[in-house]
PDB file of C-alpha atoms and ligand atoms in Angstrom:
ATOM      1  CA  MET A  28      82.079  68.649 137.063  1.00 78.00           C
ATOM      2  CA  MET A  29      79.558  70.362 134.818  1.00 93.00           C
ATOM      3  CA  LEU A  30      80.830  73.869 135.674  1.00 97.00           C
ATOM      4  CA  LYS A  31      84.574  73.254 135.609  1.00 96.00           C
ATOM      5  CA  ASP A  32      86.594  76.391 134.728  1.00 93.00           C
ATOM      6  CA  ARG A  33      83.483  78.592 134.822  1.00 98.00           C
ATOM      7  CA  VAL A  34      83.708  81.844 136.761  1.00 98.00           C
ATOM      8  CA  ALA A  35      80.482  82.577 138.669  1.00 98.00           C
ATOM      9  CA  VAL A  36      79.382  85.694 140.548  1.00 99.00           C
ATOM     10  CA  VAL A  37      76.595  85.083 143.073  1.00 99.00           C
ATOM     11  CA  THR A  38      75.123  88.248 144.561  1.00 99.00           C
ATOM     12  CA  GLY A  39      73.870  88.140 148.154  1.00 98.00           C
ATOM     13  CA  ALA A  40      75.740  84.909 148.848  1.00 98.00           C
ATOM     14  CA  SER A  41      76.551  85.543 152.505  1.00 98.00           C
ATOM     15  CA  ARG A  42      73.502  83.612 153.693  1.00 98.00           C
ATOM     16  CA  GLY A  43      70.275  81.867 152.762  1.00 98.00           C
ATOM     17  CA  ILE A  44      69.542  80.942 149.162  1.00 98.00           C
ATOM     18  CA  GLY A  45      72.615  82.755 147.798  1.00 98.00           C
ATOM     19  CA  ARG A  46      74.925  80.770 150.055  1.00 98.00           C
ATOM     20  CA  ALA A  47      73.382  77.444 148.960  1.00 98.00           C
ATOM     21  CA  ILE A  48      73.726  78.462 145.292  1.00 99.00           C
ATOM     22  CA  ALA A  49      77.382  79.469 145.760  1.00 98.00           C
ATOM     23  CA  VAL A  50      78.213  76.131 147.401  1.00 98.00           C
ATOM     24  CA  GLU A  51      76.334  74.161 144.735  1.00 98.00           C
ATOM     25  CA  LEU A  52      78.170  75.950 141.895  1.00 98.00           C
ATOM     26  CA  ALA A  53      81.485  75.258 143.653  1.00 98.00           C
ATOM     27  CA  ARG A  54      80.509  71.593 144.046  1.00 98.00           C
ATOM     28  CA  HIS A  55      80.066  71.443 140.277  1.00 98.00           C
ATOM     29  CA  GLY A  56      83.554  72.854 139.736  1.00 97.00           C
ATOM     30  CA  ALA A  57      83.002  76.598 139.250  1.00 98.00           C
ATOM     31  CA  ARG A  58      85.223  79.355 140.628  1.00 98.00           C
ATOM     32  CA  VAL A  59      82.808  81.359 142.760  1.00 98.00           C
ATOM     33  CA  VAL A  60      82.784  85.045 143.691  1.00 98.00           C
ATOM     34  CA  VAL A  61      80.785  85.367 146.916  1.00 98.00           C
ATOM     35  CA  ASN A  62      79.172  88.802 147.032  1.00 99.00           C
ATOM     36  CA  TYR A  63      77.677  90.400 150.142  1.00 98.00           C
ATOM     37  CA  GLN A  64      76.731  93.854 151.319  1.00 98.00           C
ATOM     38  CA  GLY A  65      77.187  94.034 155.094  1.00 98.00           C
ATOM     39  CA  SER A  66      77.680  90.540 156.536  1.00 98.00           C
ATOM     40  CA  GLU A  67      81.402  90.023 156.080  1.00 98.00           C
ATOM     41  CA  ALA A  68      81.805  87.202 158.622  1.00 98.00           C
ATOM     42  CA  ALA A  69      78.911  85.276 157.055  1.00 98.00           C
ATOM     43  CA  ALA A  70      80.396  85.774 153.577  1.00 98.00           C
ATOM     44  CA  GLN A  71      83.722  84.379 154.829  1.00 98.00           C
ATOM     45  CA  GLU A  72      81.801  81.372 156.146  1.00 98.00           C
ATOM     46  CA  THR A  73      80.248  80.867 152.675  1.00 98.00           C
ATOM     47  CA  LEU A  74      83.745  81.095 151.195  1.00 98.00           C
ATOM     48  CA  LYS A  75      84.923  78.307 153.510  1.00 98.00           C
ATOM     49  CA  LEU A  76      81.940  76.150 152.532  1.00 98.00           C
ATOM     50  CA  CYS A  77      82.725  76.729 148.838  1.00 98.00           C
ATOM     51  CA  GLN A  78      86.356  75.783 149.429  1.00 98.00           C
ATOM     52  CA  GLY A  79      85.194  72.570 151.086  1.00 98.00           C
ATOM     53  CA  ALA A  80      82.800  71.831 148.201  1.00 98.00           C
ATOM     54  CA  GLY A  81      85.390  71.994 145.393  1.00 96.00           C
ATOM     55  CA  GLY A  82      85.840  74.182 142.316  1.00 89.00           C
ATOM     56  CA  GLY A  83      88.439  76.870 141.594  1.00 90.00           C
ATOM     57  CA  GLU A  84      89.978  79.718 143.574  1.00 96.00           C
ATOM     58  CA  HIS A  85      86.902  81.214 145.211  1.00 98.00           C
ATOM     59  CA  MET A  86      86.844  84.756 146.577  1.00 98.00           C
ATOM     60  CA  VAL A  87      84.673  87.165 148.535  1.00 98.00           C
ATOM     61  CA  LYS A  88      83.699  90.548 147.083  1.00 98.00           C
ATOM     62  CA  GLN A  89      81.761  93.251 148.901  1.00 98.00           C
ATOM     63  CA  PHE A  90      79.592  95.529 146.780  1.00 98.00           C
ATOM     64  CA  ASP A  91      76.110  97.014 146.837  1.00 98.00           C
ATOM     65  CA  VAL A  92      74.131  95.691 143.859  1.00 99.00           C
ATOM     66  CA  GLY A  93      72.045  98.874 143.971  1.00 98.00           C
ATOM     67  CA  ASN A  94      75.063 101.129 143.346  1.00 98.00           C
ATOM     68  CA  PRO A  95      75.672 101.239 139.558  1.00 98.00           C
ATOM     69  CA  ASP A  96      79.182 102.712 139.739  1.00 98.00           C
ATOM     70  CA  GLN A  97      80.312 100.140 142.295  1.00 98.00           C
ATOM     71  CA  VAL A  98      78.797  97.311 140.248  1.00 98.00           C
ATOM     72  CA  THR A  99      80.433  98.394 136.971  1.00 98.00           C
ATOM     73  CA  ALA A 100      83.846  98.917 138.582  1.00 98.00           C
ATOM     74  CA  THR A 101      83.718  95.588 140.464  1.00 98.00           C
ATOM     75  CA  MET A 102      82.668  93.504 137.457  1.00 98.00           C
ATOM     76  CA  LYS A 103      85.511  95.096 135.439  1.00 98.00           C
ATOM     77  CA  GLU A 104      87.970  94.302 138.221  1.00 98.00           C
ATOM     78  CA  LEU A 105      86.704  90.699 138.454  1.00 98.00           C
ATOM     79  CA  HIS A 106      86.904  90.249 134.685  1.00 98.00           C
ATOM     80  CA  GLU A 107      90.494  91.470 134.726  1.00 98.00           C
ATOM     81  CA  ALA A 108      91.400  89.227 137.664  1.00 97.00           C
ATOM     82  CA  CYS A 109      89.691  86.046 136.397  1.00 97.00           C
ATOM     83  CA  GLY A 110      90.077  86.529 132.638  1.00 97.00           C
ATOM     84  CA  ARG A 111      86.361  85.811 132.055  1.00 97.00           C
ATOM     85  CA  LEU A 112      82.921  86.013 133.650  1.00 98.00           C
ATOM     86  CA  ASP A 113      80.649  83.098 132.744  1.00 98.00           C
ATOM     87  CA  ILE A 114      77.821  83.004 135.269  1.00 98.00           C
ATOM     88  CA  LEU A 115      75.894  85.700 137.104  1.00 99.00           C
ATOM     89  CA  VAL A 116      73.289  84.739 139.669  1.00 99.00           C
ATOM     90  CA  ASN A 117      71.278  87.820 140.628  1.00 99.00           C
ATOM     91  CA  ASN A 118      70.140  86.658 144.055  1.00 98.00           C
ATOM     92  CA  ALA A 119      70.592  89.662 146.399  1.00 98.00           C
ATOM     93  CA  GLY A 120      67.288  90.887 147.730  1.00 98.00           C
ATOM     94  CA  ILE A 121      65.505  92.561 150.618  1.00 98.00           C
ATOM     95  CA  SER A 122      61.887  92.760 151.707  1.00 96.00           C
ATOM     96  CA  ARG A 123      59.903  95.545 153.384  1.00 96.00           C
ATOM     97  CA  ASP A 124      56.346  94.453 154.057  1.00 94.00           C
ATOM     98  CA  MET A 125      53.374  96.718 154.737  1.00 96.00           C
ATOM     99  CA  LEU A 126      49.910  97.296 153.289  1.00 97.00           C
ATOM    100  CA  ILE A 127      49.929  99.955 150.544  1.00 98.00           C
ATOM    101  CA  MET A 128      48.247 102.730 152.529  1.00 98.00           C
ATOM    102  CA  ARG A 129      51.103 102.717 155.043  1.00 97.00           C
ATOM    103  CA  PHE A 130      53.897 101.962 152.581  1.00 98.00           C
ATOM    104  CA  LYS A 131      56.605 104.635 152.775  1.00 98.00           C
ATOM    105  CA  ASN A 132      58.385 106.118 149.740  1.00 98.00           C
ATOM    106  CA  GLU A 133      61.784 105.199 151.164  1.00 98.00           C
ATOM    107  CA  ASP A 134      60.758 101.547 151.548  1.00 98.00           C
ATOM    108  CA  TRP A 135      59.452 101.461 147.970  1.00 98.00           C
ATOM    109  CA  ASP A 136      62.722 103.017 146.733  1.00 98.00           C
ATOM    110  CA  ALA A 137      64.922 100.648 148.791  1.00 98.00           C
ATOM    111  CA  VAL A 138      63.166  97.490 147.584  1.00 98.00           C
ATOM    112  CA  LEU A 139      63.115  98.553 143.924  1.00 98.00           C
ATOM    113  CA  ARG A 140      66.740  99.702 144.096  1.00 98.00           C
ATOM    114  CA  THR A 141      68.121  96.419 145.454  1.00 98.00           C
ATOM    115  CA  ASN A 142      65.701  93.878 143.982  1.00 98.00           C
ATOM    116  CA  LEU A 143      65.115  95.302 140.503  1.00 99.00           C
ATOM    117  CA  SER A 144      67.721  97.976 139.668  1.00 99.00           C
ATOM    118  CA  GLY A 145      70.387  95.709 141.188  1.00 99.00           C
ATOM    119  CA  VAL A 146      69.544  92.976 138.680  1.00 99.00           C
ATOM    120  CA  PHE A 147      69.710  95.526 135.851  1.00 99.00           C
ATOM    121  CA  TYR A 148      73.055  97.011 136.966  1.00 99.00           C
ATOM    122  CA  CYS A 149      74.746  93.610 137.432  1.00 99.00           C
ATOM    123  CA  SER A 150      73.339  92.135 134.203  1.00 99.00           C
ATOM    124  CA  ARG A 151      74.348  95.228 132.198  1.00 98.00           C
ATOM    125  CA  ALA A 152      77.869  95.106 133.605  1.00 98.00           C
ATOM    126  CA  VAL A 153      78.489  91.423 132.758  1.00 98.00           C
ATOM    127  CA  SER A 154      76.641  91.330 129.430  1.00 98.00           C
ATOM    128  CA  ARG A 155      79.484  93.085 127.606  1.00 97.00           C
ATOM    129  CA  TYR A 156      81.993  90.414 128.740  1.00 98.00           C
ATOM    130  CA  MET A 157      79.621  87.492 128.148  1.00 98.00           C
ATOM    131  CA  SER A 158      78.690  88.772 124.679  1.00 98.00           C
ATOM    132  CA  LYS A 159      82.343  89.158 123.703  1.00 98.00           C
ATOM    133  CA  GLN A 160      83.292  85.659 124.874  1.00 98.00           C
ATOM    134  CA  GLU A 161      80.098  84.250 123.280  1.00 98.00           C
ATOM    135  CA  PHE A 162      79.142  82.360 126.410  1.00 98.00           C
ATOM    136  CA  GLY A 163      77.147  83.364 129.430  1.00 98.00           C
ATOM    137  CA  ARG A 164      74.531  82.280 131.926  1.00 98.00           C
ATOM    138  CA  ILE A 165      72.450  84.797 133.852  1.00 99.00           C
ATOM    139  CA  VAL A 166      70.017  83.405 136.424  1.00 99.00           C
ATOM    140  CA  ASN A 167      67.731  85.866 138.186  1.00 99.00           C
ATOM    141  CA  VAL A 168      66.103  84.996 141.493  1.00 99.00           C
ATOM    142  CA  SER A 169      62.498  86.150 141.226  1.00 99.00           C
ATOM    143  CA  SER A 170      59.749  84.863 143.535  1.00 98.00           C
ATOM    144  CA  ILE A 171      56.364  83.192 143.573  1.00 98.00           C
ATOM    145  CA  VAL A 172      55.155  86.568 144.828  1.00 97.00           C
ATOM    146  CA  GLY A 173      56.085  88.097 141.465  1.00 98.00           C
ATOM    147  CA  GLN A 174      53.859  85.510 139.785  1.00 98.00           C
ATOM    148  CA  MET A 175      50.779  85.512 142.029  1.00 97.00           C
ATOM    149  CA  GLY A 176      51.026  88.667 144.229  1.00 97.00           C
ATOM    150  CA  ASN A 177      50.897  88.794 148.015  1.00 94.00           C
ATOM    151  CA  ALA A 178      49.055  91.243 150.250  1.00 94.00           C
ATOM    152  CA  GLY A 179      51.577  93.404 152.121  1.00 94.00           C
ATOM    153  CA  GLN A 180      54.329  93.075 149.527  1.00 96.00           C
ATOM    154  CA  VAL A 181      53.535  95.740 146.954  1.00 98.00           C
ATOM    155  CA  ALA A 182      57.135  96.773 146.274  1.00 98.00           C
ATOM    156  CA  TYR A 183      58.582  93.277 146.562  1.00 98.00           C
ATOM    157  CA  SER A 184      56.023  91.756 144.178  1.00 98.00           C
ATOM    158  CA  ALA A 185      56.458  94.605 141.677  1.00 98.00           C
ATOM    159  CA  ALA A 186      60.233  94.102 141.705  1.00 99.00           C
ATOM    160  CA  LYS A 187      59.986  90.317 141.395  1.00 98.00           C
ATOM    161  CA  ALA A 188      57.457  90.561 138.532  1.00 99.00           C
ATOM    162  CA  GLY A 189      59.746  93.150 136.910  1.00 99.00           C
ATOM    163  CA  ILE A 190      62.594  90.647 137.062  1.00 99.00           C
ATOM    164  CA  ILE A 191      60.536  88.210 134.975  1.00 99.00           C
ATOM    165  CA  GLY A 192      59.960  90.853 132.280  1.00 99.00           C
ATOM    166  CA  MET A 193      63.639  91.793 132.339  1.00 99.00           C
ATOM    167  CA  THR A 194      64.648  88.132 132.074  1.00 99.00           C
ATOM    168  CA  LYS A 195      62.607  87.652 128.889  1.00 99.00           C
ATOM    169  CA  THR A 196      63.894  90.854 127.268  1.00 99.00           C
ATOM    170  CA  LEU A 197      67.546  90.122 128.071  1.00 99.00           C
ATOM    171  CA  ALA A 198      67.071  86.546 126.839  1.00 99.00           C
ATOM    172  CA  LYS A 199      65.993  87.963 123.466  1.00 98.00           C
ATOM    173  CA  GLU A 200      68.753  90.585 123.368  1.00 98.00           C
ATOM    174  CA  LEU A 201      71.593  88.197 124.227  1.00 98.00           C
ATOM    175  CA  ALA A 202      70.516  84.923 122.602  1.00 98.00           C
ATOM    176  CA  LYS A 203      72.587  85.418 119.445  1.00 98.00           C
ATOM    177  CA  ARG A 204      75.704  85.768 121.618  1.00 98.00           C
ATOM    178  CA  LYS A 205      75.007  82.414 123.283  1.00 98.00           C
ATOM    179  CA  VAL A 206      74.177  84.070 126.566  1.00 98.00           C
ATOM    180  CA  THR A 207      71.092  82.550 128.216  1.00 98.00           C
ATOM    181  CA  VAL A 208      68.984  84.446 130.720  1.00 99.00           C
ATOM    182  CA  ASN A 209      66.530  82.600 132.944  1.00 99.00           C
ATOM    183  CA  ALA A 210      64.813  83.089 136.282  1.00 99.00           C
ATOM    184  CA  VAL A 211      63.930  80.881 139.194  1.00 99.00           C
ATOM    185  CA  ALA A 212      60.841  81.636 141.253  1.00 98.00           C
ATOM    186  CA  PRO A 213      61.160  80.157 144.748  1.00 98.00           C
ATOM    187  CA  GLY A 214      58.096  79.688 146.922  1.00 98.00           C
ATOM    188  CA  PHE A 215      58.321  79.939 150.737  1.00 96.00           C
ATOM    189  CA  ILE A 216      61.899  79.040 151.690  1.00 97.00           C
ATOM    190  CA  LYS A 217      63.336  78.809 155.213  1.00 96.00           C
ATOM    191  CA  THR A 218      65.871  81.678 155.483  1.00 96.00           C
ATOM    192  CA  ASP A 219      66.411  84.852 157.537  1.00 93.00           C
ATOM    193  CA  MET A 220      63.909  86.560 155.204  1.00 91.00           C
ATOM    194  CA  THR A 221      61.048  84.238 156.142  1.00 91.00           C
ATOM    195  CA  ALA A 222      62.156  83.915 159.782  1.00 91.00           C
ATOM    196  CA  ALA A 223      60.528  87.332 160.249  1.00 83.00           C
ATOM    197  CA  LEU A 224      57.093  85.913 159.337  1.00 83.00           C
ATOM    198  CA  LYS A 225      54.559  85.335 162.129  1.00 85.00           C
ATOM    199  CA  GLU A 226      54.067  81.682 163.143  1.00 89.00           C
ATOM    200  CA  GLU A 227      50.415  81.750 161.974  1.00 89.00           C
ATOM    201  CA  MET A 228      51.553  82.949 158.519  1.00 84.00           C
ATOM    202  CA  VAL A 229      54.018  80.058 158.295  1.00 89.00           C
ATOM    203  CA  GLN A 230      51.315  77.582 159.323  1.00 92.00           C
ATOM    204  CA  MET A 231      48.918  79.011 156.717  1.00 90.00           C
ATOM    205  CA  ALA A 232      51.616  78.738 154.049  1.00 90.00           C
ATOM    206  CA  GLN A 233      52.355  75.165 155.053  1.00 93.00           C
ATOM    207  CA  MET A 234      48.697  74.215 154.732  1.00 95.00           C
ATOM    208  CA  ALA A 235      48.486  75.804 151.272  1.00 96.00           C
ATOM    209  CA  ILE A 236      51.638  74.136 149.906  1.00 97.00           C
ATOM    210  CA  PRO A 237      50.715  70.814 148.219  1.00 97.00           C
ATOM    211  CA  MET A 238      54.007  69.296 149.397  1.00 97.00           C
ATOM    212  CA  GLY A 239      53.093  70.337 152.946  1.00 95.00           C
ATOM    213  CA  GLU A 240      56.313  72.059 153.999  1.00 95.00           C
ATOM    214  CA  LEU A 241      58.453  75.123 153.389  1.00 96.00           C
ATOM    215  CA  GLY A 242      61.429  74.644 151.086  1.00 98.00           C
ATOM    216  CA  THR A 243      65.106  75.001 151.990  1.00 98.00           C
ATOM    217  CA  PRO A 244      67.860  76.938 150.191  1.00 98.00           C
ATOM    218  CA  GLU A 245      69.239  73.540 149.115  1.00 98.00           C
ATOM    219  CA  ASP A 246      65.972  72.949 147.212  1.00 98.00           C
ATOM    220  CA  ILE A 247      66.675  76.017 145.044  1.00 98.00           C
ATOM    221  CA  ALA A 248      70.382  75.600 144.317  1.00 98.00           C
ATOM    222  CA  PRO A 249      70.312  72.504 142.016  1.00 98.00           C
ATOM    223  CA  GLY A 250      67.837  74.161 139.627  1.00 98.00           C
ATOM    224  CA  VAL A 251      70.103  77.196 139.377  1.00 98.00           C
ATOM    225  CA  ALA A 252      73.177  75.026 138.777  1.00 98.00           C
ATOM    226  CA  PHE A 253      71.352  73.196 135.977  1.00 98.00           C
ATOM    227  CA  LEU A 254      70.417  76.484 134.266  1.00 98.00           C
ATOM    228  CA  CYS A 255      74.116  77.430 134.418  1.00 98.00           C
ATOM    229  CA  SER A 256      75.278  74.185 132.841  1.00 98.00           C
ATOM    230  CA  ASP A 257      76.096  73.338 129.220  1.00 97.00           C
ATOM    231  CA  GLY A 258      73.087  70.999 129.260  1.00 97.00           C
ATOM    232  CA  ALA A 259      70.805  74.051 129.513  1.00 98.00           C
ATOM    233  CA  ARG A 260      72.297  75.755 126.437  1.00 98.00           C
ATOM    234  CA  TYR A 261      68.957  75.811 124.566  1.00 98.00           C
ATOM    235  CA  ILE A 262      66.869  77.069 127.505  1.00 98.00           C
ATOM    236  CA  THR A 263      66.430  80.828 127.697  1.00 99.00           C
ATOM    237  CA  GLY A 264      63.794  83.315 128.849  1.00 99.00           C
ATOM    238  CA  GLN A 265      62.191  80.757 131.169  1.00 99.00           C
ATOM    239  CA  VAL A 266      60.982  80.931 134.751  1.00 98.00           C
ATOM    240  CA  LEU A 267      61.618  77.788 136.777  1.00 98.00           C
ATOM    241  CA  ALA A 268      59.146  77.604 139.669  1.00 98.00           C
ATOM    242  CA  ILE A 269      60.530  75.854 142.766  1.00 98.00           C
ATOM    243  CA  ASN A 270      57.686  76.074 145.209  1.00 98.00           C
ATOM    244  CA  GLY A 271      56.417  72.649 146.356  1.00 98.00           C
ATOM    245  CA  GLY A 272      53.433  73.019 144.013  1.00 98.00           C
ATOM    246  CA  LEU A 273      52.066  76.211 145.606  1.00 97.00           C
ATOM    247  CA  TYR A 274      51.703  77.960 142.224  1.00 97.00           C
ATOM    248  CA  MET A 275      51.473  76.104 138.904  1.00 97.00           C
TER     249      MET A 275
HETATM  250  P1  LIG B  12      68.381  86.567 153.055  1.00 74.68           P
HETATM  251  O1  LIG B  12      68.635  85.351 153.865  1.00 74.68           O
HETATM  252  O2  LIG B  12      67.762  87.758 153.710  1.00 74.68           O
HETATM  253  O3  LIG B  12      69.758  87.001 152.337  1.00 74.68           O
HETATM  254  C1  LIG B  12      69.774  88.141 151.514  1.00 74.68           C
HETATM  255  C2  LIG B  12      71.143  88.259 150.870  1.00 74.68           C
HETATM  256  O4  LIG B  12      71.135  89.408 150.016  1.00 74.68           O
HETATM  257  C3  LIG B  12      72.254  88.471 151.880  1.00 74.68           C
HETATM  258  O5  LIG B  12      73.394  87.778 151.445  1.00 74.68           O
HETATM  259  C4  LIG B  12      72.492  89.974 151.803  1.00 74.68           C
HETATM  260  O6  LIG B  12      73.821  90.363 152.097  1.00 74.68           O
HETATM  261  C5  LIG B  12      72.249  90.231 150.345  1.00 74.68           C
HETATM  262  N1  LIG B  12      71.971  91.624 150.034  1.00 74.68           N
HETATM  263  C6  LIG B  12      70.937  92.391 150.453  1.00 74.68           C
HETATM  264  N2  LIG B  12      71.041  93.635 149.930  1.00 74.68           N
HETATM  265  C7  LIG B  12      72.161  93.634 149.158  1.00 74.68           C
HETATM  266  C8  LIG B  12      72.794  94.618 148.357  1.00 74.68           C
HETATM  267  N3  LIG B  12      72.290  95.850 148.220  1.00 74.68           N
HETATM  268  N4  LIG B  12      73.940  94.285 147.711  1.00 74.68           N
HETATM  269  C9  LIG B  12      74.473  93.030 147.835  1.00 74.68           C
HETATM  270  N5  LIG B  12      73.904  92.072 148.587  1.00 74.68           N
HETATM  271  C10 LIG B  12      72.764  92.372 149.240  1.00 74.68           C
HETATM  272  O7  LIG B  12      67.430  86.258 151.799  1.00 74.68           O
HETATM  273  P2  LIG B  12      66.997  84.872 151.107  1.00 74.68           P
HETATM  274  O8  LIG B  12      65.729  84.456 151.698  1.00 74.68           O
HETATM  275  O9  LIG B  12      68.154  83.967 151.025  1.00 74.68           O
HETATM  276  O10 LIG B  12      66.639  85.436 149.648  1.00 74.68           O
HETATM  277  C11 LIG B  12      67.560  85.407 148.567  1.00 74.68           C
HETATM  278  C12 LIG B  12      66.798  85.800 147.303  1.00 74.68           C
HETATM  279  O11 LIG B  12      65.716  84.905 147.114  1.00 74.68           O
HETATM  280  C13 LIG B  12      66.183  87.192 147.377  1.00 74.68           C
HETATM  281  O12 LIG B  12      66.230  87.799 146.108  1.00 74.68           O
HETATM  282  C14 LIG B  12      64.745  86.902 147.760  1.00 74.68           C
HETATM  283  O13 LIG B  12      63.882  87.920 147.355  1.00 74.68           O
HETATM  284  C15 LIG B  12      64.514  85.613 146.978  1.00 74.68           C
HETATM  285  N6  LIG B  12      63.413  84.804 147.482  1.00 74.68           N
HETATM  286  C16 LIG B  12      63.394  84.358 148.766  1.00 74.68           C
HETATM  287  C17 LIG B  12      62.322  83.570 149.190  1.00 74.68           C
HETATM  288  C18 LIG B  12      62.230  83.027 150.582  1.00 74.68           C
HETATM  289  O14 LIG B  12      61.174  82.466 150.932  1.00 74.68           O
HETATM  290  N7  LIG B  12      63.250  83.141 151.414  1.00 74.68           N
HETATM  291  C19 LIG B  12      61.286  83.263 148.298  1.00 74.68           C
HETATM  292  C20 LIG B  12      61.349  83.741 146.997  1.00 74.68           C
HETATM  293  C21 LIG B  12      62.420  84.505 146.595  1.00 74.68           C
HETATM  294  P3  LIG B  12      74.262  90.787 153.610  1.00 74.68           P
HETATM  295  O15 LIG B  12      74.163  89.515 154.394  1.00 74.68           O
HETATM  296  O16 LIG B  12      75.649  91.266 153.475  1.00 74.68           O
HETATM  297  O17 LIG B  12      73.276  91.817 154.039  1.00 74.68           O
END
């Protein structure tokens, strides 16, 4: 039970990678807050899976990571209710894909707001509690696309690369308070996000991946749980690539 008595907030945990992370943290004994934006029924399903996996008194919390006032108020409320906040997994994300010449301002703003500002708002809100208690683990979900770029994903790749810069800066700012900040960079993972890809794109990706297949959310979750554990206390500012060898 490497996360026993830890309180963990996982953003965007109603489905996909966030759900797998929430369940994995629960399996290791954490008390998990399952965040979602619109999919309440799916979030309740994640809650049930967490309850089945173990850990403390899990709960569901709706908030928009891109709304700074909502984020600050919710983290304060959670800190009051749970007495501490130990782990934040910044997983919530969206994608809007289009070549740059057709890319609309509102799509740029939406992607940056959720995928980059959301990480900033949530990390800022918890850092005061983590610093005070002199323990914290922040894990940011970046992407292989933030490391190597991808045609058609100008906003998404900019946000995911921005997360890596933010991770390193926060790691330096919070290290003295024993708060570690790391990122994971998943490759192509089977979720609702990649279900929108054309079949030929998936086949091309599969051919390019040395391990020959797309990953699953369950391939990402153990790496995140490790970065949240006591065993990772001396690891900060790092980007853990989980991509079947697609980018090294
Ligand atoms: P997904 O299946 O589309 O799930 C996205 C999650 O984010 C949902 O739980 C959604 O909540 C939540 N969300 C979206 N906007 C939100 C907001 N403003 N506030 C709070 N929650 C919000 O996506 P996924 O594939 O699991 O991706 C999870 C993370 O991994 C994302 O950051 C993504 O960029 C990253 N990633 C994915 C892949 C991949 O191949 N799938 C690869 C690299 C990185 P609702 O259900 O309530 O809308």
